[in-house]
Short mmCIF file of C-alpha atoms in Angstrom, two decimals:
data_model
loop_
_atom_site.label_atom_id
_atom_site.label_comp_id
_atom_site.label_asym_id
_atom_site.label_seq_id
_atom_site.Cartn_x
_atom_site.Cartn_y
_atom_site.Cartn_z
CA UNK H 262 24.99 13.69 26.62
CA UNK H 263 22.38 10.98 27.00
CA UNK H 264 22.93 8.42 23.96
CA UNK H 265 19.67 8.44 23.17
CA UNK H 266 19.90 12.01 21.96
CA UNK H 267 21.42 10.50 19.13
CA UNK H 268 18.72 7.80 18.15
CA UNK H 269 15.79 7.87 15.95
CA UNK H 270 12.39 6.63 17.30
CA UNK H 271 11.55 5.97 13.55
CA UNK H 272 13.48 3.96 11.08
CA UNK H 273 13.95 5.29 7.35
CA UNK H 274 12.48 3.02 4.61
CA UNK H 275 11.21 2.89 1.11
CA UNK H 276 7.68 1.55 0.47
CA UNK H 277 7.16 -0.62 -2.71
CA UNK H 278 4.44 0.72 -4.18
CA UNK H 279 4.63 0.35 -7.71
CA UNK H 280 0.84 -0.75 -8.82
CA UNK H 281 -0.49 -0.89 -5.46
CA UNK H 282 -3.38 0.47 -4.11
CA UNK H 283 -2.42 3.69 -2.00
CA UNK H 284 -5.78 5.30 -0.66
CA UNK H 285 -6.48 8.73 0.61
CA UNK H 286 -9.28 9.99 2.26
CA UNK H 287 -10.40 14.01 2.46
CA UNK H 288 -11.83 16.25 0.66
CA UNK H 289 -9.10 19.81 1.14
CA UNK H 290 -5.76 20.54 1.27
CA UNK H 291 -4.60 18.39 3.58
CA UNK H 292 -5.92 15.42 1.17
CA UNK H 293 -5.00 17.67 -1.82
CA UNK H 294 -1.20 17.72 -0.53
CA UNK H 295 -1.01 13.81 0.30
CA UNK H 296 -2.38 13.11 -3.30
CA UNK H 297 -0.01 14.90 -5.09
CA UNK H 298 3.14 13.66 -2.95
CA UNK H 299 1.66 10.13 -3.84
CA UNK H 300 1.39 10.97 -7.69
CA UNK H 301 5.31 10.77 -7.44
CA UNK H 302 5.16 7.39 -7.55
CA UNK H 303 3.44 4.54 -9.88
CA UNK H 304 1.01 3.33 -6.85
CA UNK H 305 -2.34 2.99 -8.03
CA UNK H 306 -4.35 6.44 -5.95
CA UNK H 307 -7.37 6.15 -4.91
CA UNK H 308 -9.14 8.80 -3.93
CA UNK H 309 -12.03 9.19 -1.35
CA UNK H 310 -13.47 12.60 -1.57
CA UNK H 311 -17.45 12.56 -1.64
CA UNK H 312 -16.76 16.36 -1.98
CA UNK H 313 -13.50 17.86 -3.24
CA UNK H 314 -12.49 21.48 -2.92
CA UNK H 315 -12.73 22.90 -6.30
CA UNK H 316 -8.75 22.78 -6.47
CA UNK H 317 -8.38 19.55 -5.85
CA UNK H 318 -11.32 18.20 -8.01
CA UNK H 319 -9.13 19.68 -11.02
CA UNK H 320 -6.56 18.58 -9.51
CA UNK H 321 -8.10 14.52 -9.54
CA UNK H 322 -10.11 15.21 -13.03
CA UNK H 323 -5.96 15.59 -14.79
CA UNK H 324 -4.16 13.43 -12.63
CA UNK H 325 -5.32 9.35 -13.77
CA UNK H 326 -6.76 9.40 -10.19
CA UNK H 327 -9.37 6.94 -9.29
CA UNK H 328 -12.13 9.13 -7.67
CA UNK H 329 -14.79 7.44 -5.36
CA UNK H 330 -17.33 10.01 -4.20
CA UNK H 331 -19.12 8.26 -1.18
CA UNK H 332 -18.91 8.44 2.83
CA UNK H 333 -16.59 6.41 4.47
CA UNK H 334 -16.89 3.04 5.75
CA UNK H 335 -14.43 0.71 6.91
CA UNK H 336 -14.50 -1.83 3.87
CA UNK H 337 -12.54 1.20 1.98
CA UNK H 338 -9.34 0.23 3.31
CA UNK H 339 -9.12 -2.72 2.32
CA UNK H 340 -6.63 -3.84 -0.54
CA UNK H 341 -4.39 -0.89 -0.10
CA UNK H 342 -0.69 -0.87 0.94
CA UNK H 343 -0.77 2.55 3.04
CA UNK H 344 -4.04 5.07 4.15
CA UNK H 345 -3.90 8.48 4.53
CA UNK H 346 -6.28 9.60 6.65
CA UNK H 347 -6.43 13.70 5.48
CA UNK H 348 -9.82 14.71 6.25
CA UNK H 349 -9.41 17.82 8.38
CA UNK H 350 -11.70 16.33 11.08
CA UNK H 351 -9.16 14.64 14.02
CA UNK H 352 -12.00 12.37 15.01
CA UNK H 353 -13.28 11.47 11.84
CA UNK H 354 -9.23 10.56 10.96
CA UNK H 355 -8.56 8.25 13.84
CA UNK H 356 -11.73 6.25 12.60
CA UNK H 357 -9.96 5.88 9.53
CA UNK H 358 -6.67 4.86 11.15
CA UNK H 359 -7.95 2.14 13.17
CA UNK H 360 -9.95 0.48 10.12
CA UNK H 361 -6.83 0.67 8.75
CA UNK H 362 -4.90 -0.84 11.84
CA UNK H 363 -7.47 -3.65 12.71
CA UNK H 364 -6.40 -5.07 8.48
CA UNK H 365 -2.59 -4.63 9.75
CA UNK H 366 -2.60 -2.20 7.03
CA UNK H 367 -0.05 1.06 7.78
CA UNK H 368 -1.41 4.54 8.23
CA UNK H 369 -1.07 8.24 8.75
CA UNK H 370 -3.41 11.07 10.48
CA UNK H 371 -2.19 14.03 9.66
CA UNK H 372 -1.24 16.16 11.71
CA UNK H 373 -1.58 13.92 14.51
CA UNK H 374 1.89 11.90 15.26
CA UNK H 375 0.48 9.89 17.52
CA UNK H 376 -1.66 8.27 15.06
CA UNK H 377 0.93 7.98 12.71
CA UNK H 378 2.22 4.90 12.15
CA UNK H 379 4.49 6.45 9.23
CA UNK H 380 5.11 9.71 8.58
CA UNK H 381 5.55 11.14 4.98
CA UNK H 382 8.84 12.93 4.26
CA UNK H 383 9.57 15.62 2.33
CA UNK H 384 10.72 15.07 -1.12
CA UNK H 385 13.20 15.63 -3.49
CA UNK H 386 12.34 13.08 -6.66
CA UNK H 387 15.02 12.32 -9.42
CA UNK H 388 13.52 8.87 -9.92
CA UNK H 389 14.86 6.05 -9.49
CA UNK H 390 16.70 8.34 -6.99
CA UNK H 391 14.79 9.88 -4.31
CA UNK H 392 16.13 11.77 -0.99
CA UNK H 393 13.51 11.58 1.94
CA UNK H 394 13.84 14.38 4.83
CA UNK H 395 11.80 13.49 8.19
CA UNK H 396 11.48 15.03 11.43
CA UNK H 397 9.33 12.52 13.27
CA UNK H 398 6.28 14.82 12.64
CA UNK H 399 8.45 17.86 14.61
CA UNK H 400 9.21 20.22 12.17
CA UNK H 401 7.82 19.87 8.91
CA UNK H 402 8.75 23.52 7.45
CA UNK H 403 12.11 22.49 8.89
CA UNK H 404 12.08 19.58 6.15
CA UNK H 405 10.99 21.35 3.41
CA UNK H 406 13.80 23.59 3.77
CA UNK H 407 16.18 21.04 4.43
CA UNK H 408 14.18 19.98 0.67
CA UNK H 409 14.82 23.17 -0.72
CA UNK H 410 18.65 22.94 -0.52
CA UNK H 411 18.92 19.25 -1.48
CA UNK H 412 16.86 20.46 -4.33
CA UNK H 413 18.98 22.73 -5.32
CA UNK H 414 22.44 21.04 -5.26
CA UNK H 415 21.26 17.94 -7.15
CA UNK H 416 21.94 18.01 -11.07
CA UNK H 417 18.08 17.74 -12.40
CA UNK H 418 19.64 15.20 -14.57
CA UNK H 419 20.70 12.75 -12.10
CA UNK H 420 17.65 10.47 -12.54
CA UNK H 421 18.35 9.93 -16.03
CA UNK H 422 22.15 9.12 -15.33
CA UNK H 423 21.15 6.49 -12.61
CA UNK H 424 18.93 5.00 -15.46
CA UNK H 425 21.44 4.60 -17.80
CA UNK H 426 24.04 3.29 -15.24
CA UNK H 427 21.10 0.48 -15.01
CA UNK H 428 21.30 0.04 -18.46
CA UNK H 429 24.97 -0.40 -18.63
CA UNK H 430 25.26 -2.82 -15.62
CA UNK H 431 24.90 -6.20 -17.18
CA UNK H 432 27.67 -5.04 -19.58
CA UNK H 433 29.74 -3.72 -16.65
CA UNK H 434 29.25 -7.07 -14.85
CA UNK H 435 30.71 -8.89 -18.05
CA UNK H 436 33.70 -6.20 -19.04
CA UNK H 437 34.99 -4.63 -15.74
CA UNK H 438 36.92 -7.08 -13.03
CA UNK H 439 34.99 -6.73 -9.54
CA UNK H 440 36.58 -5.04 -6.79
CA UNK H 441 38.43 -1.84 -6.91
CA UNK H 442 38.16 -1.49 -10.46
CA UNK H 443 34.47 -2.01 -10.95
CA UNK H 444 34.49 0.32 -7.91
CA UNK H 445 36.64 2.75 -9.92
CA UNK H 446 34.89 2.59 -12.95
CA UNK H 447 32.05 3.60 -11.48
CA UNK H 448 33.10 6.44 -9.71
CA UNK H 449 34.58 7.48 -13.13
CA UNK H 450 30.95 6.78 -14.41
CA UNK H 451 28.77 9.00 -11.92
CA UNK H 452 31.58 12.28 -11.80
CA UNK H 453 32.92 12.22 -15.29
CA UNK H 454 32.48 12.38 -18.95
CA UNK H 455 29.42 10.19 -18.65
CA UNK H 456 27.43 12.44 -16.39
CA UNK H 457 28.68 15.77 -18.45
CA UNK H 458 27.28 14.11 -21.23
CA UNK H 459 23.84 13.72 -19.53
CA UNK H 460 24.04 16.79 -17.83
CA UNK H 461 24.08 18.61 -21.35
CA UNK H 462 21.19 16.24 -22.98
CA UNK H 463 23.30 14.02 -24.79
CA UNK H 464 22.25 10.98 -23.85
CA UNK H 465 23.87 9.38 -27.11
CA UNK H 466 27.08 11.23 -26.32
CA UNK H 467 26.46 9.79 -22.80
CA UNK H 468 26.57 5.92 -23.89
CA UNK H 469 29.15 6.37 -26.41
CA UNK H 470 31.31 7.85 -22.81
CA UNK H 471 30.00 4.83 -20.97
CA UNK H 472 31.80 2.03 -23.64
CA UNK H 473 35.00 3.53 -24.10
CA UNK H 474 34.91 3.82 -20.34
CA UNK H 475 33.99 -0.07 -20.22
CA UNK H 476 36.95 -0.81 -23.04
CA UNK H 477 39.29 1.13 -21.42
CA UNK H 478 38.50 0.41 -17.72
CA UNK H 479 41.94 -0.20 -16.97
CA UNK H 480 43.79 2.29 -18.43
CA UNK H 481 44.19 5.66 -16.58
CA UNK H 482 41.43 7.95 -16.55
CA UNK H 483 41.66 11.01 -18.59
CA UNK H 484 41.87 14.68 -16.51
CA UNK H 485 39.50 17.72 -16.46
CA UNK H 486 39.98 20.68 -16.06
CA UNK H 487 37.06 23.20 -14.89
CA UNK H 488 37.59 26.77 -15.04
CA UNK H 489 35.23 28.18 -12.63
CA UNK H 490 34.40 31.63 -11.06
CA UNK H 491 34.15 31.32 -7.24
CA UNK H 492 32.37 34.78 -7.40
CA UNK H 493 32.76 38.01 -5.11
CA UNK H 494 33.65 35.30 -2.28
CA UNK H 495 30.39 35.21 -1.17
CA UNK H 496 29.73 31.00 -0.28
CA UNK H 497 26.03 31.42 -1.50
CA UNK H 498 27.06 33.46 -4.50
CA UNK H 499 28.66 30.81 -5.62
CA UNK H 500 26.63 29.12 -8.25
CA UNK H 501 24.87 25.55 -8.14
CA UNK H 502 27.32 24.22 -11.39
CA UNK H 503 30.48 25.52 -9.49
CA UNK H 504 29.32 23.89 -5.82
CA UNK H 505 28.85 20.63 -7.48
CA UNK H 506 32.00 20.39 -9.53
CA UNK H 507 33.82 21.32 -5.73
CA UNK H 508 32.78 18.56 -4.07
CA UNK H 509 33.64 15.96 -7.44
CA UNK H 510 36.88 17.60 -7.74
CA UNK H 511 40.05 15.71 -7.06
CA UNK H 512 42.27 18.66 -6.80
CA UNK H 513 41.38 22.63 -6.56
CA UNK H 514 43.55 24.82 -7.66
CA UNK H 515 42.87 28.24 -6.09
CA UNK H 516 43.91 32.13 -6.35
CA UNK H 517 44.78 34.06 -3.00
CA UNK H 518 41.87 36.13 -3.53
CA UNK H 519 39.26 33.00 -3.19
CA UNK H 520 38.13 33.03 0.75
CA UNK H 521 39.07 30.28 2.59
CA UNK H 522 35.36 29.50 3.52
CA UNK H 523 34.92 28.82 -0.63
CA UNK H 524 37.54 26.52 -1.09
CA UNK H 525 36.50 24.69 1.74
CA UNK H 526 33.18 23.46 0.13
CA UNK H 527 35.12 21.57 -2.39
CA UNK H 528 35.22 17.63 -0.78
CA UNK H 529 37.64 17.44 2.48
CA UNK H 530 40.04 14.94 0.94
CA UNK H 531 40.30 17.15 -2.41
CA UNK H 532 43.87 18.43 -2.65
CA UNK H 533 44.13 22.16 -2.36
CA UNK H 534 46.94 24.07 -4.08
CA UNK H 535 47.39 27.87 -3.54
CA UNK H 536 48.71 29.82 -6.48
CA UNK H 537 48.59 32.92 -5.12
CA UNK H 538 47.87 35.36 -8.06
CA UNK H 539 46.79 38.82 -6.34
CA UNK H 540 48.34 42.33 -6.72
CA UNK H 541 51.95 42.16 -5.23
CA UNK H 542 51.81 38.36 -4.19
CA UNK H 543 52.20 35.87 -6.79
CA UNK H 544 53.24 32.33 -5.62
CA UNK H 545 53.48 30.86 -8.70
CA UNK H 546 53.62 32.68 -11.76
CA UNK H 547 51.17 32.25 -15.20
CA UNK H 548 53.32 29.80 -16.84
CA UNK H 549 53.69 27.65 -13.63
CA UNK H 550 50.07 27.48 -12.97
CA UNK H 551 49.64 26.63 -16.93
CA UNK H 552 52.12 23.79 -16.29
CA UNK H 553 50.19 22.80 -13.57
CA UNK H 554 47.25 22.66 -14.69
CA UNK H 555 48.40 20.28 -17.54
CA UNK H 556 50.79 17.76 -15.18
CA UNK H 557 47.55 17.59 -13.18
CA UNK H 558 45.36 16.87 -16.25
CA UNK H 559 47.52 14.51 -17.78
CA UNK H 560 47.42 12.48 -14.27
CA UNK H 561 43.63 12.01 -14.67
CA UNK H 562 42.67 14.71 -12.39
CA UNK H 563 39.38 16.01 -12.20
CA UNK H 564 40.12 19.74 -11.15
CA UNK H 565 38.70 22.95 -10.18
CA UNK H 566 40.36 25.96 -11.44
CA UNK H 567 39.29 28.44 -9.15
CA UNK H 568 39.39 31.85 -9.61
CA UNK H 569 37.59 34.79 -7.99
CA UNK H 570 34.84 36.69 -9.82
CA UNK H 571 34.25 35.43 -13.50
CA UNK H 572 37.10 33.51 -14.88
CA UNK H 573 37.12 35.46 -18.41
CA UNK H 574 36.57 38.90 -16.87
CA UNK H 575 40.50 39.86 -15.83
CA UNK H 576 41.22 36.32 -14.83
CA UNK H 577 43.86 35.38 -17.06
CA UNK H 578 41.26 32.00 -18.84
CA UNK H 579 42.60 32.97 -21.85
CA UNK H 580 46.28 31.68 -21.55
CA UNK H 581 45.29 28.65 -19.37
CA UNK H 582 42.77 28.12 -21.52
CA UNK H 583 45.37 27.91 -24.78
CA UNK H 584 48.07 25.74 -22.65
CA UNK H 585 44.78 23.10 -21.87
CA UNK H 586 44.29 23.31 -25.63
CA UNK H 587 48.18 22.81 -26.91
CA UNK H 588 48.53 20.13 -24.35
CA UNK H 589 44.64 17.99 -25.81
CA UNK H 590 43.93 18.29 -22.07
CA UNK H 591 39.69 18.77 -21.67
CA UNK H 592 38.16 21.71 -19.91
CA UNK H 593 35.25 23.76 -19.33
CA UNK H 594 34.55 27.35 -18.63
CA UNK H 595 31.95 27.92 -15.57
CA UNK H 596 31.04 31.39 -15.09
CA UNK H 597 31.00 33.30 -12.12
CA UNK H 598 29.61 36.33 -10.46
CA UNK H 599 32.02 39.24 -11.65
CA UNK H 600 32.81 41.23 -8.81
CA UNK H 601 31.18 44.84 -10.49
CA UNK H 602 27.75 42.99 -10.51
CA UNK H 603 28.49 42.19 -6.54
CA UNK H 604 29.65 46.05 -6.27
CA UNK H 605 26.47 47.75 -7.91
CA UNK H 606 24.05 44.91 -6.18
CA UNK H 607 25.57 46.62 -2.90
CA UNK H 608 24.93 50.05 -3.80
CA UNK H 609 21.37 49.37 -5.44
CA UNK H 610 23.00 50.94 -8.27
CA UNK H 611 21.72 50.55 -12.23
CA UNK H 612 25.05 50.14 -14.09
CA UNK H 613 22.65 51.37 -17.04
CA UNK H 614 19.93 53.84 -16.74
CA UNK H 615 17.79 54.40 -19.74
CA UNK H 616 18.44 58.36 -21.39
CA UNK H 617 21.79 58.13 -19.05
CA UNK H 618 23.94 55.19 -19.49
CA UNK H 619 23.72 52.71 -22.29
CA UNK H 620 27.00 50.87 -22.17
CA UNK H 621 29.07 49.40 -19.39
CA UNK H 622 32.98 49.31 -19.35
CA UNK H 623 34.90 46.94 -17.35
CA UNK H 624 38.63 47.76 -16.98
CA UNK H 625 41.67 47.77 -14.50
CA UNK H 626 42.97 51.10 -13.00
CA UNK H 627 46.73 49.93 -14.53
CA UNK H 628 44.90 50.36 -18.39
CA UNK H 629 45.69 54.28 -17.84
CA UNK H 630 49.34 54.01 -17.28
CA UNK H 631 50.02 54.50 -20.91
CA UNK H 632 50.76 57.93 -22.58
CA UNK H 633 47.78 57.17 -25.10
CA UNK H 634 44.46 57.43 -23.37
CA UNK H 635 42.23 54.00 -23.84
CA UNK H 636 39.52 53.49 -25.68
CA UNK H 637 36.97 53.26 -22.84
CA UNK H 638 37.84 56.59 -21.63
CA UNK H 639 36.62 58.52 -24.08
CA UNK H 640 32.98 55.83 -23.87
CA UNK H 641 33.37 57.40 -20.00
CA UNK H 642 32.66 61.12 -21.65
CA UNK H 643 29.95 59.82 -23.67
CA UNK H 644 28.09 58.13 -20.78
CA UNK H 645 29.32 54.95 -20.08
CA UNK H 646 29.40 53.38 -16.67
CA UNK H 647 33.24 52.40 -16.27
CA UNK H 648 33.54 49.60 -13.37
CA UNK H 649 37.49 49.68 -12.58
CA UNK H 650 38.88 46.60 -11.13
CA UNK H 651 41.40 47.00 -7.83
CA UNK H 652 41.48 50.42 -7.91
CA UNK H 653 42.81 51.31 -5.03
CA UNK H 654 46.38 52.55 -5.83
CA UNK H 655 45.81 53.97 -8.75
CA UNK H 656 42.98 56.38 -7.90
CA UNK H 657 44.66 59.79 -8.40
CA UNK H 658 46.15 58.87 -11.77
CA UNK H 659 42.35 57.41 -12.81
CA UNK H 660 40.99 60.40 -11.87
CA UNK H 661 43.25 63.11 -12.83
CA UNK H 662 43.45 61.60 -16.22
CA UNK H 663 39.89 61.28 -16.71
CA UNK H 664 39.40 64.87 -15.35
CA UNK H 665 42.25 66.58 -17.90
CA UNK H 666 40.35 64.41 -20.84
CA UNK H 667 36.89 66.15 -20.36
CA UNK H 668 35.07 64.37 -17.85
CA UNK H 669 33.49 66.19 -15.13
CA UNK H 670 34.96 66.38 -11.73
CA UNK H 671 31.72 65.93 -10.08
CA UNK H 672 30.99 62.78 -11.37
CA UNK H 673 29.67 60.92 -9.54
CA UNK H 674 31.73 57.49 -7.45
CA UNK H 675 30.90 54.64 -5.33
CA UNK H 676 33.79 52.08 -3.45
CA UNK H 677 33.18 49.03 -2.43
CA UNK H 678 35.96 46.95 -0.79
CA UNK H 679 34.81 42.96 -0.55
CA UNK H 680 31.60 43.21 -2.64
CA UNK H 681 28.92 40.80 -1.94
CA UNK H 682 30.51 39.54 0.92
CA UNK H 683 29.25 40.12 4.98
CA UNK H 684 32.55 42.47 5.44
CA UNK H 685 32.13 44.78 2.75
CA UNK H 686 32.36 48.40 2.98
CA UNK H 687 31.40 50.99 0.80
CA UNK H 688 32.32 54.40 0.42
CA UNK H 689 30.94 57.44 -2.25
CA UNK H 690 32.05 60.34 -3.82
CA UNK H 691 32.93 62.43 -6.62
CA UNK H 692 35.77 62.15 -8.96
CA UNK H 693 37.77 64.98 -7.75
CA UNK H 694 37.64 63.12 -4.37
CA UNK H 695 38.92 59.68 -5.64
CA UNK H 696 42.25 60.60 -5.15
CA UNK H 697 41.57 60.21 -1.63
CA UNK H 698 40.94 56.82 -1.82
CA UNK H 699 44.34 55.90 -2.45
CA UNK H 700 45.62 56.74 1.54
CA UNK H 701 42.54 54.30 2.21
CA UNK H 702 45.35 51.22 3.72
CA UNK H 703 42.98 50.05 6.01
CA UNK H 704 41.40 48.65 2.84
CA UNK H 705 43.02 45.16 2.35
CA UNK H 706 40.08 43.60 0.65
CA UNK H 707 39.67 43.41 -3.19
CA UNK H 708 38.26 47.33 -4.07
CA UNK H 709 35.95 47.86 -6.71
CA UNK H 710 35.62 51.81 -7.69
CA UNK H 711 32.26 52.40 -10.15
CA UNK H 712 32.21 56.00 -12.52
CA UNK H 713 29.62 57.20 -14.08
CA UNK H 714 26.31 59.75 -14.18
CA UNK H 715 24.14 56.33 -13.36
CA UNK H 716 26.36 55.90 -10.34
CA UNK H 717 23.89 59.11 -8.93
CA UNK H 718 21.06 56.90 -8.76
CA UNK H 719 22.42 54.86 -6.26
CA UNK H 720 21.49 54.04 -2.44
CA UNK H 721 24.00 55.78 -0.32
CA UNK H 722 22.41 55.41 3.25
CA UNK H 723 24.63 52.75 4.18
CA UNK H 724 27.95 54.03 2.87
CA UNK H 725 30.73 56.64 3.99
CA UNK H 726 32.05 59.85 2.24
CA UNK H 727 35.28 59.16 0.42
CA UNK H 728 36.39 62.38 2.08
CA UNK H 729 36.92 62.22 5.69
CA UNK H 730 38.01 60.80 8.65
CA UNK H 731 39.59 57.47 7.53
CA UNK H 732 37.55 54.86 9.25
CA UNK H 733 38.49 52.28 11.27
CA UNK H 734 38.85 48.44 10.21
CA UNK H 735 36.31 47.11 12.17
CA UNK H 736 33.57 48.91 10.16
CA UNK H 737 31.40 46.88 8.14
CA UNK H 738 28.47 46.88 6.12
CA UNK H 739 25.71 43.88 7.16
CA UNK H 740 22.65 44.28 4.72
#
């Protein structure tokens, strides 16, 4: 592979434009556009449009741009920093450029590389901090999805933390040695309590962070723990919150039923420890994991406590969540996408339908292996959607049990093994056929089993009867 592959014919670099005079010539949308990228900045716009489109004459009217409305002429460019020539006319624009070119001052035809002596990237603004995407001109819907994402993953807040580290430098200067600990502190600073604080609005909780981080610089830095729902196991079902505290986190601390493609978005030198924690394979029991989860925070660990689905819907927050407590280690709760939201987004099914279902139980399959028969059963008689939580091998006793207390053995079931994710696989029925569900083995996924009359309105053209030919492994479901 020629080396050359790998070099840029452009180099990346920020203009300083603060108060200077940035002009732009045109009078449509390709003017339009290059005036409202510039409006991210504090350069002084000026605009030459003898006769804007109506859009962008509103546009210019609210925007504290200076408007000249006259033909151009070569004098224009003078005094400005950068020209953009954006007047929809190719000729008319390379006229522009080389006014601009014989006063050694830099400019851009759009749409025309060649006469391009920058090019303008595309965005993402969380002044001070600002991320710049560029193709050299070769793909610009390329960069602004390239944008889009960057966009996404980036705390909104992050401008406003990069201020106040700027505030609190001249005091860092004074109070924290240089060298690995000022390097230290200010990792602390940008992933810890500091940028919760800003990331919530509390920008005076946020300072007060900052100074007992300055006094206590050399001390150990306290541990986190976040409890966070990695979803159905779907990597872009995982929320934005969740994907950023992965790649802070020093350690994640993961349940067998997390993919291996989630975990792997935390950072690459994050520690990764397996608890196990599904049906019938438990690595480490609930009181070891609690234990864990306190030596860790107690070390100054910033760690992800991941769990599959939502961590307060069957995911056992409750008793980490009191050994965090006894122990005065931190946490947070980050929700998740519960796995029966995943299941009935599959089947395009309403887990409420108005004059059918009103209320929505979620529940294991092992709550029926009492004598007494639960309180949500008897909500299934009177309506309720019941979403039942690995299912699987305790389908006949669901089902007969719900069957001898009233409900009717035609109501209507859907499956779904891995829901949300590429492999899943979904299957429908009635109740009298859920039984057959449990001599199903070829389903080794997580299986999520739906009841209810609402569970009728849902798509079945891309699922299987529950009763039939078992079908082979390699069948999936790609929507």
């Amino acid at each position: 592979m020629a080396a050359t592959e790998h070099q840029l014919s452009v180099f990346p670099a920020f203009f300083k434009v603060g108060g200077a005079v940035v002009a732009v010539f045109g009078n449509g949308a390709e003017a339009f556009a290059k005036a409202r990228l510039i409006k991210n900045t504090s350069a002084r716009v000026i605009a030459y449009a003898d006769r804007p489109r109506a859009d962008y004459a509103e546009f210019l009217a609210t925007s504290d741009i200076e408007v000249r409305r006259e033909p151009f002429v070569a004098t224009q460019v003078e005094g400005a920093v950068l020209v953009f020539a954006a007047t929809g006319d190719a000729a008319a624009d390379r006229v522009i450029v080389a006014a601009a070119r014989d006063r050694n001052i830099p400019a851009n035809a759009v749409d025309q590389p060649e006469h391009c002596d920058f090019f303008t990237p595309a965005l993402v603004n969380r002044a001070p901090i600002a991320v710049a995407i560029g193709t050299e001109g070769a793909g610009p819907v390329l960069s602004q999805m390239i944008r889009a994402e960057i966009d996404r993953r980036l705390p909104k807040t992050l401008g406003r933390l990069a201020r106040l580290a700027e505030d609190c430098r001249a005091a860092v200067d004074r109070t924290v040695p240089r060298g690995s600990a000022r390097r230290a502190f200010w990792r602390r600073f940008f992933r810890g309590d500091v940028a919760s604080a800003v990331e919530k609005g509390d920008l005076a909780g946020a300072r007060r962070n900052a100074v007992r981080l300055m006094r206590g610089s050399s001390s150990a830095e306290p541990g986190r723990i976040f409890l966070v729902g990695a979803g159905p196991g779907a990597e872009d079902l995982l929320t934005l919150r969740a994907h950023r505290l992965l790649i802070e986190a020093d350690t994640i601390v993961y349940d067998a039923l997390v993919p291996q493609a989630v975990v792997d978005m935390g950072r690459r030198d994050a520690e990764r420890i397996s608890v196990g924690k599904r049906k019938g394979c438990h690595t480490k029991s609930q009181d070891e994991i609690n234990a864990l989860l306190v030596a860790l925070g107690r070390a100054g660990k910033r760690v992800v406590r991941l769990k599959s689905g939502d961590p307060l819907v069957f995911g056992r927050a409750g008793e980490e969540m009191a050994a965090l407590r006894n122990a005065g280690i931190p946490y947070e709760v980050v929700p998740g996408i519960t796995a029966a939201f995943a299941a009935a987004a599959d089947f395009e099914l309403p887990l409420t339908l108005r004059g059918v279902a009103s209320s929505l139980v979620f529940t294991t399959g092992h709550d029926l292996n009492g004598e007494a028969l639960p309180d949500w059963a008897r909500l299934a008689l009177s309506g309720a959607t019941v979403a039942v939580y690995m299912g699987r091998t305790v389908a006949a006793s669901v089902a007969a049990r719900l069957m001898a207390a009233g409900l009717a053995d035609d109501t209507t079931v859907a499956v779904v093994e891995n829901a949300g994710r590429d492999e899943r696989r979904l299957l429908h029925g009635t109740l009298r056929e859920l039984p057959d569900l449990e001599a199903r083995t070829e389903l080794e996924g997580p299986v999520m089993v739906i009841i209810g009359d609402a569970v009728a309105g849902a798509n079945f053209d891309r699922s299987e009867p529950l009763r039939g030919k078992v079908a082979r492994r390699a069948t999936l479901v790609r929507i």
